[in-house]
Amino acid sequence: MDTLESLVIARRLRVPIDAPADPTPDWGEVAARQLDAALLSAGFACSPALLERLTLLPGATVLDLGVRVLAAVRELVGDHVEHNAYFIDFPKNVPDTVDFWLGQLSTAVAGAEGAPLNLLNLAGYGRYQHSYADLLAAHAELIPLAGDRVTVLEPGGGLEAEARALYFSLAGSEVPLAAEDLAALRVLAAYCDGEPERIPVRENRAIVNEVRLAAGRPLLVDTVTDVLRLACACSGGDVTLATPTRFRSFRRAERRALLRALDDTVASSPAKLGDVPRHREPWKRLGERLHPHEHPRFPGAIQVFEVARGTRAAAGFDSRVEASLAQGRVDDVVKLLRHTPGALLRRLDHLLRVGSSSTTVLSAAEEAAATASGRVLLSLREHLQNRRATAAGRLFTNRYGRGWAAPDLRAPLADEVLARALTILDEEITRRLPDLGELIVDPNVLDVALPLSGKAVAPGLGMLPRGSLSPVHGELLRFFVHWHQAHQRTDYDLSALMLDSSYGDAEHVSWTNLTNDFARYSGDLTEAARGASEFIDIRLPAATRPIIIPQVNIYAGEPFDEAAEAFFGYMTRDGEQEGRPFEPRTVRMKSDLRGSGRVALPLVFLRDDDGGWRVKWLHLYLRGHPAFNQVEGNLVGASLLVRSVVERDYLRVRYLTGLLQAKGSSAGHTTYIGLTAPGDLPEGTRVYTPATLHELIPA
């Protein structure tokens, strides 16, 4: 139950309350005020409605609930660990880089007897030289200011109702979920009854099917790959099929259910056998567990495994499309793709470039747009609006956030062709948008990118989709990274790359360059048996570079997703605020690091022409080297990748709200779209915040 409660609090900022009101509460009001004060130390507060609800509960109940709420929000902001710093006075008294290393060498040479020196193994280097209590004693208390972050918690219904609402939101999402959200979905699916009427994302369907299989209920399957994903889910493997799964032994009833699902799918459409070769090896391994030839009454299932072993021919759909393209038969390709509207639209740019008649291709695209998913329409819309001009580089990312960029060598599309394609998409997207009634939009949410995929975005505090833009307030910008190694010595290095407006003239702050005119590094830690934290301070008014890119390099040890814990975030403070290196009330963003690359690029900070600063969300990882990654070694790759994101025109909330307002409304209800929900909204208002923006993506 505590896990469910923490999920609801972290994902929805709502506190589930099951206990009924007490007509004669003893000291609930006192306990509620104590909880509110404790929350404020972490940058959170109870809404008036939550305080009122808590005061009607017994004091002991409020205290028990408060302990769990405080633990959940402290972890959300990163305040559940001790953030010590290598230099105890950071950001004051950070030494010059050369002076620091000379001091280290001098100490080492004084105690050495002719042995060779390894700078990174010096006794005084890379390990804390003071306790966390010593660090606290060396820093004054934070001066609270009006600009400090205060995240408001609202009262929720009972835990069952809140968990069900979160479950239906995740399961029915129109966009793929992050790995953390898939894990949350598995927990919720095991707890909640039923499921949404529509589960469009295949990975989500696999997790729901796992529960249905265990309960002996009919499976939600319409492709053979759905069954493979389900088998992976049951084995605790990867339902995205990106990494191999070691299949467990299945019970007889489970084997029958999986084979029956395969048989029914093939019987309804034998052409679906063409999906098998794409995942031939997993099918072979699964066949060893299901023993299909022991069940001759499921001939379709037997055919699946015969295709996997190569004893039965089944041309994949993609191979037929590629063969026609290779022979220049674009009209045949269009005819093939008419039966798969999503695939046709994903290939639209290519078809327009290689086809002899754009009219034929656009007519097919208009027909396909009527039945393709809303996410495909929006993704294509974003793609085509970026074809109006040649980009500095094409951005490619995989499901884990690993990114790379390449020169854009594609032939341009004619203006009239682009205009027609965009019109087709705009009209179809507008037709699908629901009537949201009176629309209230927070201007601060307009530059948030639409969440067309959540796979690369780890949930956390203040998280926004890749391509989103947010203003940065405050004079001091402070990055932080914390990690805790699991099994081997692990060294992560926080660095900051600074570039000029043409993405050149690089400068950096890292363990090899502790300071410059406007930045300070807290000191390098080379192991994290008990956890380690590093910080970088940026004095924004003094910054001489308009582009600042924080990054986390794996120098040695465990990857991000194998460490016991690894997260990154940033704080902002006003010039007169001092306090500890880590102050939860000033944290603006925090999320886990878990991409497959060895260099993390979470954000980029950009100075506007008027001198103000904005942050653009990257959620990217560079492949890097197996070890010894440094900011100096990825200057070119990082700058090109970041430039590709910065100059890309992402589809934002502004686009969707513009269509909604142009469409008009006749409904009598109200809808609010914003970063946070104000307390004075009309009763019954439907609220969309970054945590629920995916619900705005039309089906």
XYZ file of C-alpha atoms in Angstrom:
699
model
C 0.000 0.000 0.000
C 2.850 2.386 0.765
C 4.148 1.892 -2.804
C 0.749 2.783 -4.288
C 0.445 5.797 -2.018
C 3.922 7.028 -2.985
C 3.092 6.585 -6.688
C -0.018 8.718 -6.395
C 1.768 11.440 -4.431
C 4.788 11.551 -6.775
C 2.847 11.309 -10.053
C -0.209 13.424 -9.179
C 0.830 15.549 -6.159
C -2.327 14.349 -4.442
C -2.518 12.810 -0.970
C -4.874 9.807 -0.845
C -7.030 9.906 2.270
C -9.145 6.894 3.203
C -9.890 7.732 6.821
C -13.362 9.202 7.425
C -13.720 12.567 9.096
C -13.878 12.442 12.871
C -16.761 14.490 14.316
C -14.638 15.159 17.401
C -10.989 15.235 16.212
C -8.552 15.468 19.094
C -5.446 17.313 17.851
C -5.694 16.859 14.083
C -5.346 20.580 13.394
C -2.089 20.764 15.352
C -0.708 17.725 13.529
C -1.776 19.166 10.155
C 0.073 22.424 10.851
C 3.164 20.481 11.908
C 3.048 18.491 8.674
C 2.683 21.677 6.630
C 5.736 23.195 8.316
C 7.778 20.038 7.757
C 6.761 19.933 4.094
C 7.852 23.545 3.614
C 11.432 22.593 4.461
C 11.417 20.412 1.325
C 9.672 23.012 -0.837
C 6.140 21.600 -0.520
C 2.982 22.809 1.175
C -0.543 21.624 1.869
C -3.280 23.352 -0.093
C -6.042 24.969 2.010
C -8.327 22.108 1.000
C -5.793 19.499 2.152
C -5.238 21.290 5.454
C -8.983 21.457 6.034
C -9.346 17.752 5.283
C -6.469 16.813 7.615
C -7.835 18.825 10.531
C -10.901 16.563 10.521
C -8.774 13.474 11.176
C -7.411 12.198 14.497
C -3.967 13.580 15.271
C -2.327 10.133 15.301
C -3.731 9.405 11.828
C -2.362 12.694 10.514
C 1.075 11.965 11.950
C 1.195 8.490 10.400
C 0.082 9.870 7.047
C 2.501 12.775 7.344
C 5.497 10.487 7.788
C 4.665 8.733 4.506
C 3.892 11.947 2.623
C 7.099 13.621 3.761
C 9.170 10.580 2.747
C 7.553 10.554 -0.720
C 8.129 14.242 -1.459
C 11.662 14.239 -0.066
C 12.568 11.436 -2.463
C 10.810 13.273 -5.286
C 13.017 16.333 -4.782
C 16.211 14.403 -3.918
C 16.252 15.330 -0.234
C 16.197 11.726 0.995
C 20.007 11.469 0.876
C 22.851 13.484 2.421
C 24.422 15.792 -0.174
C 27.971 16.306 1.024
C 30.495 18.246 -1.106
C 34.213 17.619 -1.580
C 35.131 21.261 -0.866
C 33.502 21.976 2.475
C 33.048 25.728 1.826
C 31.618 25.320 -1.701
C 30.877 27.594 -3.514
C 33.329 29.709 -1.531
C 37.054 29.037 -1.434
C 37.165 26.742 -4.448
C 40.895 26.711 -5.287
C 42.499 27.440 -8.608
C 42.930 24.186 -10.537
C 46.725 24.349 -10.714
C 47.071 25.343 -7.063
C 44.785 22.491 -6.025
C 46.781 19.838 -7.870
C 50.098 21.273 -6.681
C 48.822 20.979 -3.134
C 47.779 17.383 -3.685
C 51.137 16.534 -5.239
C 53.064 18.268 -2.496
C 51.284 16.223 0.170
C 51.766 12.990 -1.764
C 55.467 13.589 -2.496
C 56.166 14.382 1.139
C 54.978 10.908 2.139
C 56.189 8.983 -0.910
C 59.358 6.918 -1.153
C 60.070 6.909 -4.864
C 56.891 5.053 -5.847
C 55.127 6.204 -9.058
C 52.189 8.530 -8.439
C 48.635 8.070 -9.752
C 46.936 11.451 -9.372
C 43.470 9.937 -8.980
C 44.654 7.623 -6.196
C 46.129 10.326 -4.001
C 45.076 9.916 -0.381
C 43.456 13.341 -0.220
C 41.693 13.152 -3.544
C 38.272 11.859 -4.591
C 36.998 11.008 -1.097
C 35.209 13.128 1.459
C 37.642 14.764 3.875
C 34.856 15.800 6.261
C 31.497 14.509 7.466
C 28.080 15.763 6.383
C 27.657 17.259 9.874
C 30.906 19.201 9.367
C 29.550 20.571 6.088
C 26.282 21.684 7.717
C 28.213 23.454 10.452
C 30.218 25.356 7.834
C 27.125 26.774 6.107
C 24.506 29.238 7.260
C 20.805 28.476 7.067
C 19.100 29.284 3.785
C 17.394 32.659 3.745
C 13.829 31.917 2.550
C 12.736 34.172 -0.295
C 9.500 34.561 -2.227
C 11.135 33.031 -5.287
C 11.731 29.688 -3.583
C 9.793 26.786 -5.029
C 6.603 25.793 -3.230
C 4.859 22.777 -4.724
C 1.300 22.456 -3.458
C -0.173 19.097 -2.483
C -3.908 18.600 -2.958
C -6.263 16.229 -1.125
C -7.181 13.061 -2.956
C -9.910 10.527 -2.589
C -9.390 7.085 -1.177
C -6.275 5.193 -2.187
C -8.279 2.750 -4.296
C -9.908 5.558 -6.312
C -6.665 7.485 -6.751
C -4.723 4.366 -7.787
C -7.454 3.433 -10.264
C -7.411 6.911 -11.828
C -3.619 6.761 -12.224
C -3.839 3.221 -13.600
C -6.420 4.183 -16.229
C -4.370 7.245 -17.208
C -1.192 5.217 -17.734
C -2.804 2.148 -19.294
C -4.871 4.232 -21.711
C -2.034 6.554 -22.680
C -1.784 7.321 -26.387
C 2.000 7.659 -26.098
C 4.641 5.092 -25.053
C 5.578 5.264 -21.390
C 8.931 5.633 -19.668
C 10.422 2.521 -18.087
C 9.517 3.849 -14.620
C 5.909 4.379 -15.672
C 5.749 0.859 -17.107
C 6.952 -0.446 -13.741
C 4.298 1.677 -12.017
C 1.682 0.339 -14.408
C 2.594 -3.237 -13.458
C 2.105 -2.434 -9.752
C -1.210 -0.690 -10.419
C -2.515 -3.401 -12.751
C -1.999 -6.025 -10.042
C -3.981 -3.906 -7.580
C -6.795 -2.392 -9.646
C -9.784 -4.128 -11.191
C -10.656 -3.732 -14.865
C -8.861 -1.607 -17.416
C -9.628 1.183 -19.911
C -11.763 0.331 -22.926
C -8.881 1.282 -25.187
C -5.188 0.430 -24.624
C -3.465 1.705 -27.780
C 0.192 1.208 -26.808
C 1.320 -2.397 -27.202
C 3.710 -2.364 -24.226
C 0.889 -1.220 -21.924
C -1.357 -3.926 -23.325
C 1.249 -6.580 -22.507
C 1.273 -5.592 -18.840
C -2.512 -5.591 -18.650
C -2.561 -8.970 -20.414
C -0.227 -10.344 -17.754
C -2.921 -9.688 -15.146
C -5.643 -11.096 -17.403
C -3.613 -14.250 -18.018
C -3.109 -14.811 -14.295
C -6.846 -14.392 -13.738
C -7.789 -16.709 -16.610
C -9.513 -13.906 -18.526
C -9.491 -13.519 -22.350
C -6.376 -11.805 -23.681
C -6.304 -8.480 -25.553
C -4.380 -9.693 -28.594
C -4.611 -8.877 -32.307
C -1.028 -9.527 -33.508
C 1.394 -12.360 -32.881
C 3.856 -9.851 -31.410
C 1.302 -9.060 -28.678
C 1.721 -12.652 -27.485
C 5.522 -12.348 -27.516
C 5.340 -9.158 -25.458
C 3.026 -10.891 -22.995
C 5.462 -13.779 -22.601
C 8.212 -11.241 -21.863
C 6.018 -9.495 -19.294
C 5.247 -12.787 -17.547
C 8.988 -13.527 -17.391
C 9.902 -10.152 -15.926
C 11.548 -9.139 -19.207
C 11.476 -6.200 -21.582
C 8.017 -5.718 -23.135
C 9.512 -3.291 -25.650
C 11.509 -6.259 -27.068
C 14.645 -4.117 -27.211
C 16.644 -6.425 -24.939
C 16.552 -10.258 -24.772
C 14.306 -11.916 -22.200
C 15.043 -15.170 -20.430
C 11.656 -16.873 -20.540
C 10.487 -18.704 -17.457
C 8.690 -22.023 -17.442
C 4.984 -21.584 -18.040
C 2.219 -23.569 -16.380
C 0.114 -25.803 -18.603
C -2.865 -23.434 -18.454
C -0.637 -20.513 -19.404
C 0.844 -22.392 -22.341
C -2.621 -23.240 -23.623
C -3.750 -19.615 -23.317
C -0.702 -18.256 -25.171
C -0.930 -20.870 -27.939
C -4.680 -20.314 -28.310
C -4.085 -16.576 -28.674
C -1.495 -17.222 -31.398
C -3.794 -19.663 -33.164
C -6.747 -17.268 -33.155
C -4.584 -14.421 -34.458
C -3.155 -16.424 -37.358
C -6.574 -17.904 -38.192
C -8.089 -14.402 -38.457
C -5.244 -13.131 -40.669
C -2.533 -15.509 -41.956
C -0.606 -12.473 -43.238
C 0.296 -11.687 -39.635
C 2.840 -14.496 -39.805
C 4.942 -11.898 -41.624
C 5.600 -10.215 -38.268
C 7.458 -13.254 -36.925
C 10.823 -12.877 -38.755
C 11.343 -9.462 -37.147
C 11.829 -11.208 -33.777
C 12.957 -14.618 -34.943
C 15.359 -15.414 -32.064
C 12.944 -14.562 -29.213
C 10.306 -16.713 -30.903
C 12.722 -19.644 -31.034
C 13.466 -19.324 -27.319
C 9.782 -19.001 -26.487
C 8.988 -22.135 -28.511
C 11.283 -24.098 -26.211
C 9.025 -23.112 -23.307
C 5.591 -23.473 -24.944
C 6.087 -26.823 -26.754
C 3.649 -25.966 -29.568
C 3.856 -29.402 -31.265
C 2.299 -30.976 -28.183
C -0.876 -29.048 -29.060
C -1.920 -29.984 -32.620
C -5.309 -28.353 -32.100
C -3.519 -24.984 -32.434
C -2.134 -25.214 -35.997
C -1.757 -21.445 -36.330
C 0.524 -21.363 -33.300
C 2.606 -24.192 -34.765
C 3.015 -22.152 -37.960
C 4.376 -19.206 -35.955
C 7.265 -21.270 -34.632
C 7.851 -22.908 -38.022
C 8.339 -19.435 -39.490
C 10.715 -18.578 -36.639
C 12.823 -21.677 -37.354
C 12.793 -21.039 -41.098
C 10.877 -24.184 -42.084
C 7.918 -22.132 -43.316
C 8.194 -19.077 -45.563
C 6.448 -15.847 -44.572
C 7.536 -12.630 -46.217
C 7.453 -9.765 -43.776
C 5.379 -6.747 -44.670
C 8.366 -4.403 -44.423
C 10.413 -6.614 -46.740
C 7.699 -6.419 -49.419
C 7.589 -2.639 -49.099
C 11.380 -2.350 -49.307
C 11.498 -4.660 -52.357
C 8.975 -2.492 -54.201
C 10.872 0.671 -53.273
C 14.145 -0.841 -54.480
C 12.516 -1.493 -57.848
C 11.115 2.036 -58.049
C 7.474 0.866 -57.918
C 6.184 3.668 -55.680
C 2.558 3.157 -56.742
C 2.773 -0.457 -55.567
C 4.224 0.735 -52.265
C 1.323 3.132 -51.801
C -1.143 0.314 -52.506
C 0.564 -1.904 -49.937
C 0.663 0.813 -47.308
C -2.999 1.773 -47.725
C -3.814 -1.167 -45.438
C -1.455 0.164 -42.728
C -2.182 3.901 -42.450
C 0.365 4.492 -39.690
C 3.164 2.956 -41.757
C 2.163 5.002 -44.800
C 2.285 8.280 -42.875
C 5.634 7.416 -41.287
C 7.051 6.963 -44.790
C 5.310 9.995 -46.281
C 8.429 12.183 -46.554
C 10.315 9.412 -48.364
C 7.414 8.663 -50.695
C 7.050 12.329 -51.620
C 10.739 12.489 -52.497
C 10.913 9.324 -54.613
C 7.437 9.271 -56.139
C 6.692 10.733 -59.553
C 3.272 12.031 -58.516
C 2.907 13.863 -55.223
C -0.849 14.083 -55.880
C -1.235 10.308 -55.663
C 0.848 10.106 -52.512
C -0.988 12.984 -50.819
C -4.360 11.477 -51.711
C -3.285 8.237 -50.053
C -2.001 10.227 -47.055
C -5.350 12.020 -46.707
C -7.134 8.671 -46.702
C -4.663 7.232 -44.183
C -4.938 10.257 -41.886
C -8.588 9.446 -41.236
C -7.703 6.173 -39.473
C -4.123 6.584 -38.209
C -3.512 7.264 -34.524
C -3.468 10.810 -33.253
C 0.121 10.416 -32.058
C 1.240 9.484 -35.579
C -0.544 12.554 -36.984
C 1.084 14.879 -34.468
C 4.524 13.321 -34.944
C 4.258 13.728 -38.706
C 3.061 17.298 -38.264
C 6.143 18.095 -36.192
C 8.381 16.378 -38.728
C 6.977 18.248 -41.718
C 7.066 21.681 -40.113
C 10.800 21.154 -39.674
C 11.177 20.442 -43.404
C 10.451 24.055 -44.294
C 14.154 24.842 -43.941
C 17.330 22.770 -43.971
C 18.363 21.939 -40.419
C 21.876 22.127 -39.020
C 21.639 18.391 -38.440
C 19.137 15.557 -38.293
C 18.438 14.317 -34.788
C 18.074 10.592 -34.135
C 17.160 9.102 -30.765
C 16.311 5.612 -29.611
C 13.893 4.490 -26.926
C 16.570 4.881 -24.235
C 17.342 8.510 -25.036
C 20.640 7.774 -26.779
C 21.003 10.436 -29.439
C 23.137 11.170 -32.435
C 23.043 13.778 -35.181
C 23.923 13.653 -38.855
C 23.961 16.206 -41.705
C 20.598 16.667 -43.398
C 21.172 15.443 -46.958
C 17.524 14.968 -47.931
C 16.137 16.764 -50.960
C 13.741 19.572 -49.978
C 9.987 19.186 -50.384
C 8.131 21.656 -52.604
C 6.345 24.441 -50.705
C 2.958 23.564 -52.168
C 3.412 19.897 -51.250
C 4.331 20.780 -47.677
C 1.433 23.221 -47.404
C -1.057 20.596 -48.591
C 0.309 17.915 -46.266
C 0.195 20.257 -43.263
C -3.374 21.263 -44.089
C -4.458 17.610 -44.248
C -2.934 16.961 -40.836
C -4.282 20.127 -39.196
C -7.806 19.415 -40.386
C -7.767 15.811 -39.194
C -6.207 16.663 -35.819
C -8.774 19.431 -35.291
C -11.613 17.044 -36.121
C -10.468 14.630 -33.431
C -9.988 17.133 -30.626
C -12.644 16.844 -27.908
C -14.849 19.734 -26.909
C -13.122 20.955 -23.756
C -15.590 23.742 -23.066
C -14.317 27.083 -21.833
C -10.530 26.895 -22.100
C -8.261 28.526 -19.512
C -4.586 28.341 -20.480
C -1.595 29.333 -18.352
C 0.790 31.234 -20.692
C 3.738 29.452 -19.040
C 2.598 26.100 -20.473
C 2.437 27.228 -24.110
C 6.091 26.385 -24.826
C 5.881 22.911 -23.296
C 6.388 20.297 -26.013
C 3.585 17.824 -26.583
C 4.492 14.438 -25.037
C 4.544 12.363 -28.218
C 6.726 9.768 -26.491
C 7.569 9.352 -22.837
C 10.194 6.649 -23.205
C 13.231 8.886 -22.780
C 11.761 11.002 -19.974
C 12.291 9.602 -16.498
C 9.539 10.825 -14.129
C 10.576 13.283 -11.471
C 10.050 16.755 -10.102
C 9.351 19.472 -12.671
C 9.947 17.193 -15.648
C 8.878 18.296 -19.138
C 9.072 16.546 -22.540
C 12.091 16.913 -24.820
C 12.022 20.230 -26.668
C 10.087 22.102 -23.956
C 11.186 25.606 -23.025
C 10.950 27.123 -19.530
C 12.137 30.474 -18.137
C 14.961 30.447 -15.586
C 14.637 32.846 -12.662
C 17.362 33.741 -10.201
C 20.972 34.836 -10.395
C 22.561 31.566 -9.294
C 22.119 28.328 -11.213
C 23.358 25.205 -9.433
C 23.520 21.747 -11.017
C 23.753 18.657 -8.840
C 24.287 14.948 -9.371
C 24.071 12.213 -6.763
C 24.936 8.548 -7.208
C 25.308 5.477 -5.039
C 27.275 2.559 -6.388
C 25.834 -0.939 -6.123
C 28.700 -3.414 -6.551
C 31.863 -1.723 -7.809
C 33.700 1.550 -7.394
C 31.866 4.077 -9.540
C 33.004 7.554 -10.518
C 30.545 9.963 -12.166
C 31.750 13.439 -13.114
C 29.463 16.465 -13.270
C 30.659 18.966 -15.882
C 29.384 22.041 -17.683
C 30.168 22.851 -21.312
C 29.864 26.518 -22.322
C 29.570 27.597 -25.976
C 29.137 30.820 -27.903
C 26.099 31.558 -30.096
C 27.598 29.604 -33.020
C 28.170 26.541 -30.793
C 31.924 27.033 -30.804
C 34.665 28.639 -28.690
C 34.169 25.937 -26.068
C 34.919 26.431 -22.393
C 34.170 24.050 -19.549
C 34.143 23.556 -15.799
C 34.905 20.073 -14.509
C 37.351 18.152 -12.336
C 40.121 19.223 -14.728
C 39.136 22.916 -14.587
C 37.620 23.803 -11.232
C 36.642 27.419 -11.908
C 36.296 30.128 -14.509
C 35.058 33.715 -14.359
C 31.453 32.738 -13.589
C 31.398 29.059 -12.565
C 32.588 26.933 -9.630
C 32.902 23.158 -9.274
C 32.382 21.522 -5.865
C 35.196 18.978 -6.255
C 35.644 15.521 -7.732
C 34.518 12.367 -5.930
C 35.762 9.065 -7.306
C 33.713 6.531 -5.359
C 30.237 6.346 -3.857
C 30.041 3.392 -1.480
C 27.775 5.522 0.736
C 26.634 7.902 -1.956
C 28.342 10.965 -3.434
C 27.190 14.388 -4.658
C 28.801 16.949 -6.944
C 27.687 20.494 -7.751
C 28.444 23.260 -10.233
C 27.523 26.909 -9.614
C 26.840 29.276 -12.511
C 26.532 33.014 -11.862
C 24.170 33.826 -14.720
C 24.613 37.637 -14.791
C 28.374 37.130 -15.196
C 28.182 34.342 -17.783
C 30.264 35.083 -20.879
C 28.757 32.235 -22.931
C 25.078 32.173 -24.005
C 24.860 28.356 -24.148
C 25.494 26.230 -21.047
C 25.183 22.442 -21.202
C 25.406 20.445 -17.965
C 26.458 16.855 -18.453
C 27.231 13.794 -16.354
C 30.107 11.600 -17.543
C 30.688 8.028 -16.405
C 34.415 8.015 -15.777
C 34.516 4.514 -14.285
C 32.240 1.885 -12.871
C 28.547 1.134 -13.178
C 26.224 2.441 -15.902
C 23.452 4.787 -14.826
C 20.798 2.059 -14.869
C 22.913 -0.374 -12.827
C 23.891 1.940 -9.984
C 21.875 1.664 -6.777
C 20.788 5.261 -7.342
C 21.659 8.051 -9.765
C 19.869 11.351 -10.285
C 20.476 14.852 -11.646
C 18.773 18.174 -11.061
C 19.228 21.895 -10.802
C 18.480 24.666 -8.315
C 18.113 28.409 -8.721
C 18.737 31.019 -6.037
C 18.846 34.757 -5.725
C 22.210 36.423 -5.300
C 21.977 36.900 -1.524
C 20.909 33.337 -0.755
C 23.631 31.113 0.623
C 22.661 28.041 2.634
C 23.807 24.462 2.149
C 25.053 23.179 -1.199
C 21.758 21.286 -1.530
C 18.599 23.150 -0.528
C 15.379 21.307 -1.459
C 13.303 24.506 -1.504
C 15.379 25.799 -4.416
C 15.256 22.617 -6.523
C 13.444 23.265 -9.814
C 13.990 19.888 -11.466
C 15.187 16.451 -10.404
C 14.992 13.081 -12.122
C 16.763 9.766 -12.290
C 19.621 9.065 -14.681
C 19.055 5.743 -16.409
C 19.804 6.020 -20.134
C 21.975 3.492 -21.924
C 24.718 5.964 -22.863
C 27.815 6.859 -20.860
C 27.295 10.636 -21.056
C 24.046 12.264 -19.920
C 22.819 15.554 -21.416
C 19.662 16.410 -19.471
C 19.208 20.108 -20.354
C 20.639 23.119 -22.130
C 20.454 26.672 -20.800
C 20.103 29.470 -23.362
C 20.474 33.232 -22.952
C 17.861 35.294 -24.789
C 18.568 38.519 -26.644
C 17.158 40.509 -23.701
C 19.603 38.885 -21.264
C 17.100 36.491 -19.698
C 17.679 32.745 -19.574
C 15.617 29.754 -20.610
C 16.112 26.022 -20.255
C 15.378 23.577 -23.067
C 14.825 19.943 -22.190
C 17.080 17.402 -23.913
C 16.734 13.991 -22.183
C 19.657 12.734 -24.275
C 22.568 10.376 -23.763
C 25.768 10.053 -25.757
C 27.254 6.617 -26.252
C 30.641 7.730 -24.947
C 33.564 5.440 -24.221
C 33.564 2.318 -22.024
C 35.536 4.322 -19.447
C 37.320 7.633 -18.785
C 34.664 9.893 -20.334
C 35.429 13.602 -19.945
C 33.741 16.754 -21.139
C 36.836 17.552 -23.242
C 36.346 14.322 -25.186
C 32.793 14.941 -26.397
C 32.820 18.626 -27.347
C 31.925 18.063 -30.999
C 29.331 15.339 -30.456
C 27.597 17.155 -27.625
C 27.503 20.537 -29.379
C 26.096 19.087 -32.630
C 23.482 17.055 -30.786
C 22.394 19.972 -28.622
C 22.246 22.306 -31.598
C 19.958 19.859 -33.406
C 17.527 19.962 -30.470
C 17.755 23.717 -29.890
C 17.064 24.572 -33.534
C 14.303 21.985 -33.975
C 10.751 23.342 -34.001
C 8.918 21.063 -31.577
C 5.150 20.769 -31.578
C 4.070 22.498 -28.380
C 0.961 23.024 -26.301
C 0.609 26.348 -28.126
C -0.257 24.425 -31.311
C -2.937 22.285 -29.695
C -4.586 25.122 -27.765
C -4.603 27.211 -30.944
C -6.579 24.493 -32.727
C -8.932 24.138 -29.766
C -9.644 27.856 -29.607
C -10.162 28.071 -33.366
C -12.556 25.130 -33.223
C -14.724 26.812 -30.622
C -16.917 25.160 -28.035
C -20.558 24.721 -27.132
C -19.983 22.729 -23.941
C -20.816 24.195 -20.573
C -17.810 22.947 -18.603
C -14.336 24.435 -18.082
C -10.875 23.044 -18.808
C -7.600 24.380 -17.415
C -4.194 23.669 -18.989
C -1.130 24.826 -17.076
C 2.040 23.926 -15.221
C 0.169 23.814 -11.909
C -3.493 24.195 -11.027
C -4.457 27.399 -9.179
C -6.803 27.125 -6.228
C -9.538 29.411 -7.563
C -10.742 27.345 -10.525
C -14.495 26.806 -10.929
C -15.806 23.636 -9.340
C -15.727 20.697 -11.724
C -12.918 22.124 -13.881
C -10.940 19.467 -15.748
C -7.236 20.129 -15.137
C -4.302 19.177 -17.371
C -0.757 19.636 -16.050
C 2.538 18.168 -17.338
C 1.744 14.934 -15.490
C -1.460 14.472 -17.515
C -0.661 16.235 -20.802
C -0.515 12.841 -22.527
C -4.278 12.632 -21.998
C -4.687 15.538 -24.439
C -3.204 13.542 -27.319
C -6.222 12.569 -29.457
C -6.881 8.915 -30.237
